[in-house]
Amino acid sequence: MFFGPVGFDVDDMGYAMSRLETESDAGKDFSGVGSSSSSSSGSGSDRSSKHLAGLDKEINQITKLKSSPHQRYSRVVPGRHELPVSTVRMLAGRESNFSGRGGRFSAADCCHVLSRYLPVKGPWLVDQMNSRAYVSQFSTDGSLFIAGFQGSHIRIYNVEKGWKVQKDILAKSLRWTVTDTSLSPDQRNLVYASMSPIVHIVDVGSGTTESHANVTEIHDGLDFSTDEDGGYSFGIFSVKFSTDGRELVAGSSDDSIYVYDLEANRVSLRTVAHTSDVNTVCFADESGNLILSGGDDHLCKVWDRRCFIGRDKPAGVLVGHLEGVTFIDSRGDGRYFISNGKDQTIKLWDIRKMSSTPPAKHEVHINYEWDYRWMDYPPEARDLKHPFDQSVSTYKGHSVLRTLIRCYFSPLHSTGQKYIYTGSNDSSVYIYDVVSGDKVAVLKHHSSPVRDCNWHPHYPTLISSSWDGDIVKWEFSGSGEAPMMSKKRVRRRHLYY
């Protein structure tokens, strides 16, 4: 169930945009629906003002350029503009060619309309398993969805065919769980990792629905171990395809980053990247030259493959988290990225603010001991701030406990990356506004931590994947009816482990 401000029950009436807008709505801002406090209290606006004051002006402007309409749509009278602009007014303006584009919306115009239709209605059941869901992702075009479970299962769903299971994969030599999966850009191959140096690759395009490792199909193993490992068996927490599909980058429990050349079928690069587990890695942009990493040493690091300064030395370091980094998502522009941290925050970073080395004493020494796997975050630590914090902005409200919970930018094509969203240990999905920092929505349904969640690249559809075994779908349904793909509402139930 989705909770909005006090006195506003979205589960009963759908989202605020579920009705046809009229011209009288043009001056109203629905972007705050679902935030933690109502605007009438004043605290929410004060918090937004403080957040805006500290927000980097460039990311503020970039976000607005990608998600704001042409100024003639928002003009009420000469010299006066009001946002957001209602959909009816946008359509009327398009028909009247307000923007001078020959009756067409620009990409920013489209994002302004679509970004207001948040996927908060539901949820509806996609699948229900008797093991924890650990990882999930949409394909680049949104036609496929992949979910990986602790019980050795990975399922690929065909979104266009009513979420039918296109491929049911039984993983090989799984240690503990499926820690990560990655689909190749051409959607032909899927790799999956576990707490092992061997990453397996599956042919997604084969006609076999039941893909049991080395029984019905061959799952080739890609060995990430090298002679330098000295026979030590490590696990892989994170693995990602490069945008050209020729390489894999991986982060491991031996504090290292690996790059695997798929054409040469060997590890092409290994660097000791952190002083503790490397929980997350990704490419910063399409070039594949910049790699981002985050580890349990609290640091985010940037690696430039074109100019390695020295062995195991990054191009730059970004300090700000008080605890380990669980996940990193790049904005795709080679500049900005976000990270989730065990200090219960998401941080927004600008690569250009990185330093060559961390401060001599980058860690804040606090008089408490805790383990995020089974303890609550100490209350006395919640308001602490790193004295050398280099982040652009910080987002709080969700809970990062028990597992490596993931966060993402909302899609570029439908929202202009206006939002940040994340799973949470409190069984919810949180959506934040990048610019204001407000909690725009909190989606509640699950009975266990939501480790991963994924926003469709083109439609207002969000999938949450939880340790309760449920894969559920949240949508914007303008009519208030269940989506075409499924009429089945989810039944709440509990799993015991």
mmCIF file of N, CA and C in Angstrom, residues 96-159:
data_model
loop_
_atom_site.group_PDB
_atom_site.id
_atom_site.type_symbol
_atom_site.label_atom_id
_atom_site.label_comp_id
_atom_site.label_asym_id
_atom_site.label_seq_id
_atom_site.Cartn_x
_atom_site.Cartn_y
_atom_site.Cartn_z
ATOM 1 N N SER A 96 -1.862 24.122 -30.455
ATOM 2 C CA SER A 96 -1.749 25.522 -30.883
ATOM 3 C C SER A 96 -0.322 25.893 -31.280
ATOM 4 N N ASN A 97 0.578 24.890 -31.234
ATOM 5 C CA ASN A 97 1.980 25.081 -31.619
ATOM 6 C C ASN A 97 2.649 26.186 -30.805
ATOM 7 N N PHE A 98 2.419 26.161 -29.464
ATOM 8 C CA PHE A 98 3.029 27.157 -28.585
ATOM 9 C C PHE A 98 4.545 27.176 -28.708
ATOM 10 N N SER A 99 5.150 25.997 -28.821
ATOM 11 C CA SER A 99 6.605 25.911 -28.787
ATOM 12 C C SER A 99 7.245 26.166 -30.149
ATOM 13 N N GLY A 100 6.438 26.246 -31.192
ATOM 14 C CA GLY A 100 6.980 26.457 -32.522
ATOM 15 C C GLY A 100 7.632 25.225 -33.115
ATOM 16 N N ARG A 101 7.281 24.047 -32.580
ATOM 17 C CA ARG A 101 7.865 22.800 -33.063
ATOM 18 C C ARG A 101 6.950 22.074 -34.046
ATOM 19 N N GLY A 102 6.009 22.756 -34.607
ATOM 20 C CA GLY A 102 5.116 22.125 -35.567
ATOM 21 C C GLY A 102 4.150 21.146 -34.925
ATOM 22 N N GLY A 103 3.712 21.462 -33.688
ATOM 23 C CA GLY A 103 2.755 20.601 -33.013
ATOM 24 C C GLY A 103 3.369 19.349 -32.420
ATOM 25 N N ARG A 104 4.653 19.410 -32.071
ATOM 26 C CA ARG A 104 5.333 18.254 -31.471
ATOM 27 C C ARG A 104 5.887 18.638 -30.106
ATOM 28 N N PHE A 105 5.916 17.657 -29.209
ATOM 29 C CA PHE A 105 6.551 17.834 -27.915
ATOM 30 C C PHE A 105 8.046 17.578 -28.046
ATOM 31 N N SER A 106 8.839 18.315 -27.299
ATOM 32 C CA SER A 106 10.263 18.008 -27.175
ATOM 33 C C SER A 106 10.427 16.881 -26.157
ATOM 34 N N ALA A 107 11.633 16.357 -26.039
ATOM 35 C CA ALA A 107 11.894 15.303 -25.049
ATOM 36 C C ALA A 107 11.620 15.812 -23.643
ATOM 37 N N ALA A 108 11.981 17.057 -23.363
ATOM 38 C CA ALA A 108 11.734 17.634 -22.036
ATOM 39 C C ALA A 108 10.239 17.801 -21.785
ATOM 40 N N ASP A 109 9.485 18.188 -22.824
ATOM 41 C CA ASP A 109 8.024 18.301 -22.682
ATOM 42 C C ASP A 109 7.422 16.949 -22.303
ATOM 43 N N CYS A 110 7.858 15.904 -22.992
ATOM 44 C CA CYS A 110 7.355 14.553 -22.710
ATOM 45 C C CYS A 110 7.684 14.139 -21.285
ATOM 46 N N CYS A 111 8.922 14.424 -20.847
ATOM 47 C CA CYS A 111 9.326 14.063 -19.489
ATOM 48 C C CYS A 111 8.517 14.830 -18.446
ATOM 49 N N HIS A 112 8.177 16.075 -18.753
ATOM 50 C CA HIS A 112 7.384 16.857 -17.803
ATOM 51 C C HIS A 112 6.020 16.213 -17.578
ATOM 52 N N VAL A 113 5.436 15.698 -18.632
ATOM 53 C CA VAL A 113 4.136 15.032 -18.510
ATOM 54 C C VAL A 113 4.293 13.681 -17.821
ATOM 55 N N LEU A 114 5.198 12.844 -18.342
ATOM 56 C CA LEU A 114 5.308 11.464 -17.849
ATOM 57 C C LEU A 114 5.866 11.380 -16.442
ATOM 58 N N SER A 115 6.743 12.308 -16.059
ATOM 59 C CA SER A 115 7.365 12.221 -14.741
ATOM 60 C C SER A 115 6.377 12.474 -13.616
ATOM 61 N N ARG A 116 5.203 13.001 -13.935
ATOM 62 C CA ARG A 116 4.182 13.254 -12.912
ATOM 63 C C ARG A 116 3.308 12.033 -12.667
ATOM 64 N N TYR A 117 3.381 11.070 -13.571
ATOM 65 C CA TYR A 117 2.568 9.864 -13.434
ATOM 66 C C TYR A 117 3.411 8.774 -12.764
ATOM 67 N N LEU A 118 3.536 8.888 -11.464
ATOM 68 C CA LEU A 118 4.397 7.961 -10.732
ATOM 69 C C LEU A 118 3.769 6.578 -10.625
ATOM 70 N N PRO A 119 4.594 5.526 -10.677
ATOM 71 C CA PRO A 119 4.074 4.157 -10.580
ATOM 72 C C PRO A 119 3.816 3.759 -9.125
ATOM 73 N N VAL A 120 2.716 4.228 -8.570
ATOM 74 C CA VAL A 120 2.421 3.990 -7.157
ATOM 75 C C VAL A 120 1.117 3.230 -6.941
ATOM 76 N N LYS A 121 0.445 2.862 -8.009
ATOM 77 C CA LYS A 121 -0.812 2.137 -7.893
ATOM 78 C C LYS A 121 -0.538 0.640 -7.897
ATOM 79 N N GLY A 122 -1.166 -0.088 -6.999
ATOM 80 C CA GLY A 122 -0.966 -1.531 -6.941
ATOM 81 C C GLY A 122 -0.671 -1.978 -5.523
ATOM 82 N N PRO A 123 0.137 -3.045 -5.374
ATOM 83 C CA PRO A 123 0.835 -3.741 -6.462
ATOM 84 C C PRO A 123 0.041 -4.904 -7.025
ATOM 85 N N TRP A 124 0.529 -5.406 -8.182
ATOM 86 C CA TRP A 124 -0.003 -6.605 -8.804
ATOM 87 C C TRP A 124 1.119 -7.635 -8.902
ATOM 88 N N LEU A 125 0.743 -8.885 -8.763
ATOM 89 C CA LEU A 125 1.720 -9.960 -8.689
ATOM 90 C C LEU A 125 2.341 -10.268 -10.044
ATOM 91 N N VAL A 126 3.660 -10.358 -10.074
ATOM 92 C CA VAL A 126 4.382 -10.866 -11.238
ATOM 93 C C VAL A 126 4.774 -12.319 -10.995
ATOM 94 N N ASP A 127 5.364 -12.579 -9.835
ATOM 95 C CA ASP A 127 5.771 -13.942 -9.501
ATOM 96 C C ASP A 127 5.913 -14.061 -7.991
ATOM 97 N N GLN A 128 5.862 -15.290 -7.523
ATOM 98 C CA GLN A 128 5.934 -15.579 -6.094
ATOM 99 C C GLN A 128 6.775 -16.837 -5.919
ATOM 100 N N MET A 129 7.916 -16.685 -5.258
ATOM 101 C CA MET A 129 8.844 -17.808 -5.084
ATOM 102 C C MET A 129 9.022 -18.101 -3.597
ATOM 103 N N ASN A 130 9.513 -19.301 -3.309
ATOM 104 C CA ASN A 130 9.741 -19.685 -1.927
ATOM 105 C C ASN A 130 11.185 -19.445 -1.501
ATOM 106 N N SER A 131 11.834 -18.488 -2.115
ATOM 107 C CA SER A 131 13.184 -18.092 -1.708
ATOM 108 C C SER A 131 13.339 -16.591 -1.940
ATOM 109 N N ARG A 132 14.344 -16.036 -1.318
ATOM 110 C CA ARG A 132 14.536 -14.582 -1.352
ATOM 111 C C ARG A 132 14.922 -14.087 -2.742
ATOM 112 N N ALA A 133 14.291 -13.006 -3.153
ATOM 113 C CA ALA A 133 14.692 -12.335 -4.400
ATOM 114 C C ALA A 133 15.850 -11.400 -4.078
ATOM 115 N N TYR A 134 16.958 -11.577 -4.784
ATOM 116 C CA TYR A 134 18.161 -10.791 -4.498
ATOM 117 C C TYR A 134 18.416 -9.694 -5.526
ATOM 118 N N VAL A 135 18.246 -9.987 -6.799
ATOM 119 C CA VAL A 135 18.590 -9.024 -7.842
ATOM 120 C C VAL A 135 17.537 -9.043 -8.941
ATOM 121 N N SER A 136 17.420 -7.913 -9.645
ATOM 122 C CA SER A 136 16.479 -7.838 -10.762
ATOM 123 C C SER A 136 16.885 -6.690 -11.681
ATOM 124 N N GLN A 137 16.424 -6.743 -12.926
ATOM 125 C CA GLN A 137 16.704 -5.667 -13.871
ATOM 126 C C GLN A 137 15.815 -5.786 -15.108
ATOM 127 N N PHE A 138 15.485 -4.643 -15.719
ATOM 128 C CA PHE A 138 14.865 -4.597 -17.032
ATOM 129 C C PHE A 138 15.964 -4.613 -18.093
ATOM 130 N N SER A 139 15.638 -5.145 -19.258
ATOM 131 C CA SER A 139 16.526 -4.970 -20.399
ATOM 132 C C SER A 139 16.498 -3.508 -20.824
ATOM 133 N N THR A 140 17.446 -3.107 -21.643
ATOM 134 C CA THR A 140 17.550 -1.701 -22.040
ATOM 135 C C THR A 140 16.273 -1.190 -22.692
ATOM 136 N N ASP A 141 15.610 -2.039 -23.507
ATOM 137 C CA ASP A 141 14.382 -1.611 -24.174
ATOM 138 C C ASP A 141 13.127 -1.929 -23.369
ATOM 139 N N GLY A 142 13.281 -2.561 -22.210
ATOM 140 C CA GLY A 142 12.140 -2.852 -21.351
ATOM 141 C C GLY A 142 11.318 -4.057 -21.752
ATOM 142 N N SER A 143 11.758 -4.808 -22.763
ATOM 143 C CA SER A 143 10.964 -5.952 -23.228
ATOM 144 C C SER A 143 11.153 -7.190 -22.355
ATOM 145 N N LEU A 144 12.272 -7.247 -21.624
ATOM 146 C CA LEU A 144 12.564 -8.388 -20.760
ATOM 147 C C LEU A 144 12.801 -7.912 -19.338
ATOM 148 N N PHE A 145 12.528 -8.810 -18.392
ATOM 149 C CA PHE A 145 12.812 -8.531 -16.984
ATOM 150 C C PHE A 145 13.461 -9.763 -16.384
ATOM 151 N N ILE A 146 14.535 -9.559 -15.624
ATOM 152 C CA ILE A 146 15.289 -10.663 -15.033
ATOM 153 C C ILE A 146 15.229 -10.555 -13.522
ATOM 154 N N ALA A 147 15.000 -11.676 -12.848
ATOM 155 C CA ALA A 147 15.014 -11.723 -11.381
ATOM 156 C C ALA A 147 15.823 -12.927 -10.928
ATOM 157 N N GLY A 148 16.706 -12.710 -9.960
ATOM 158 C CA GLY A 148 17.535 -13.778 -9.419
ATOM 159 C C GLY A 148 17.186 -14.052 -7.970
ATOM 160 N N PHE A 149 17.094 -15.343 -7.595
ATOM 161 C CA PHE A 149 16.648 -15.753 -6.270
ATOM 162 C C PHE A 149 17.739 -16.554 -5.563
ATOM 163 N N GLN A 150 17.648 -16.570 -4.231
ATOM 164 C CA GLN A 150 18.638 -17.291 -3.452
ATOM 165 C C GLN A 150 18.591 -18.794 -3.721
ATOM 166 N N GLY A 151 17.444 -19.305 -4.060
ATOM 167 C CA GLY A 151 17.294 -20.740 -4.284
ATOM 168 C C GLY A 151 17.768 -21.202 -5.642
ATOM 169 N N SER A 152 18.822 -20.591 -6.174
ATOM 170 C CA SER A 152 19.485 -20.992 -7.431
ATOM 171 C C SER A 152 18.680 -20.688 -8.692
ATOM 172 N N HIS A 153 17.532 -20.050 -8.565
ATOM 173 C CA HIS A 153 16.707 -19.770 -9.740
ATOM 174 C C HIS A 153 16.937 -18.354 -10.258
ATOM 175 N N ILE A 154 16.986 -18.233 -11.573
ATOM 176 C CA ILE A 154 16.957 -16.940 -12.259
ATOM 177 C C ILE A 154 15.872 -17.045 -13.313
ATOM 178 N N ARG A 155 14.960 -16.097 -13.318
ATOM 179 C CA ARG A 155 13.869 -16.136 -14.292
ATOM 180 C C ARG A 155 13.910 -14.906 -15.191
ATOM 181 N N ILE A 156 13.696 -15.154 -16.484
ATOM 182 C CA ILE A 156 13.598 -14.073 -17.463
ATOM 183 C C ILE A 156 12.161 -14.011 -17.943
ATOM 184 N N TYR A 157 11.519 -12.866 -17.742
ATOM 185 C CA TYR A 157 10.106 -12.683 -18.087
ATOM 186 C C TYR A 157 9.996 -11.853 -19.368
ATOM 187 N N ASN A 158 9.064 -12.229 -20.220
ATOM 188 C CA ASN A 158 8.778 -11.459 -21.421
ATOM 189 C C ASN A 158 7.681 -10.448 -21.078
ATOM 190 N N VAL A 159 8.092 -9.203 -20.915
ATOM 191 C CA VAL A 159 7.169 -8.147 -20.481
ATOM 192 C C VAL A 159 6.066 -7.927 -21.502
#
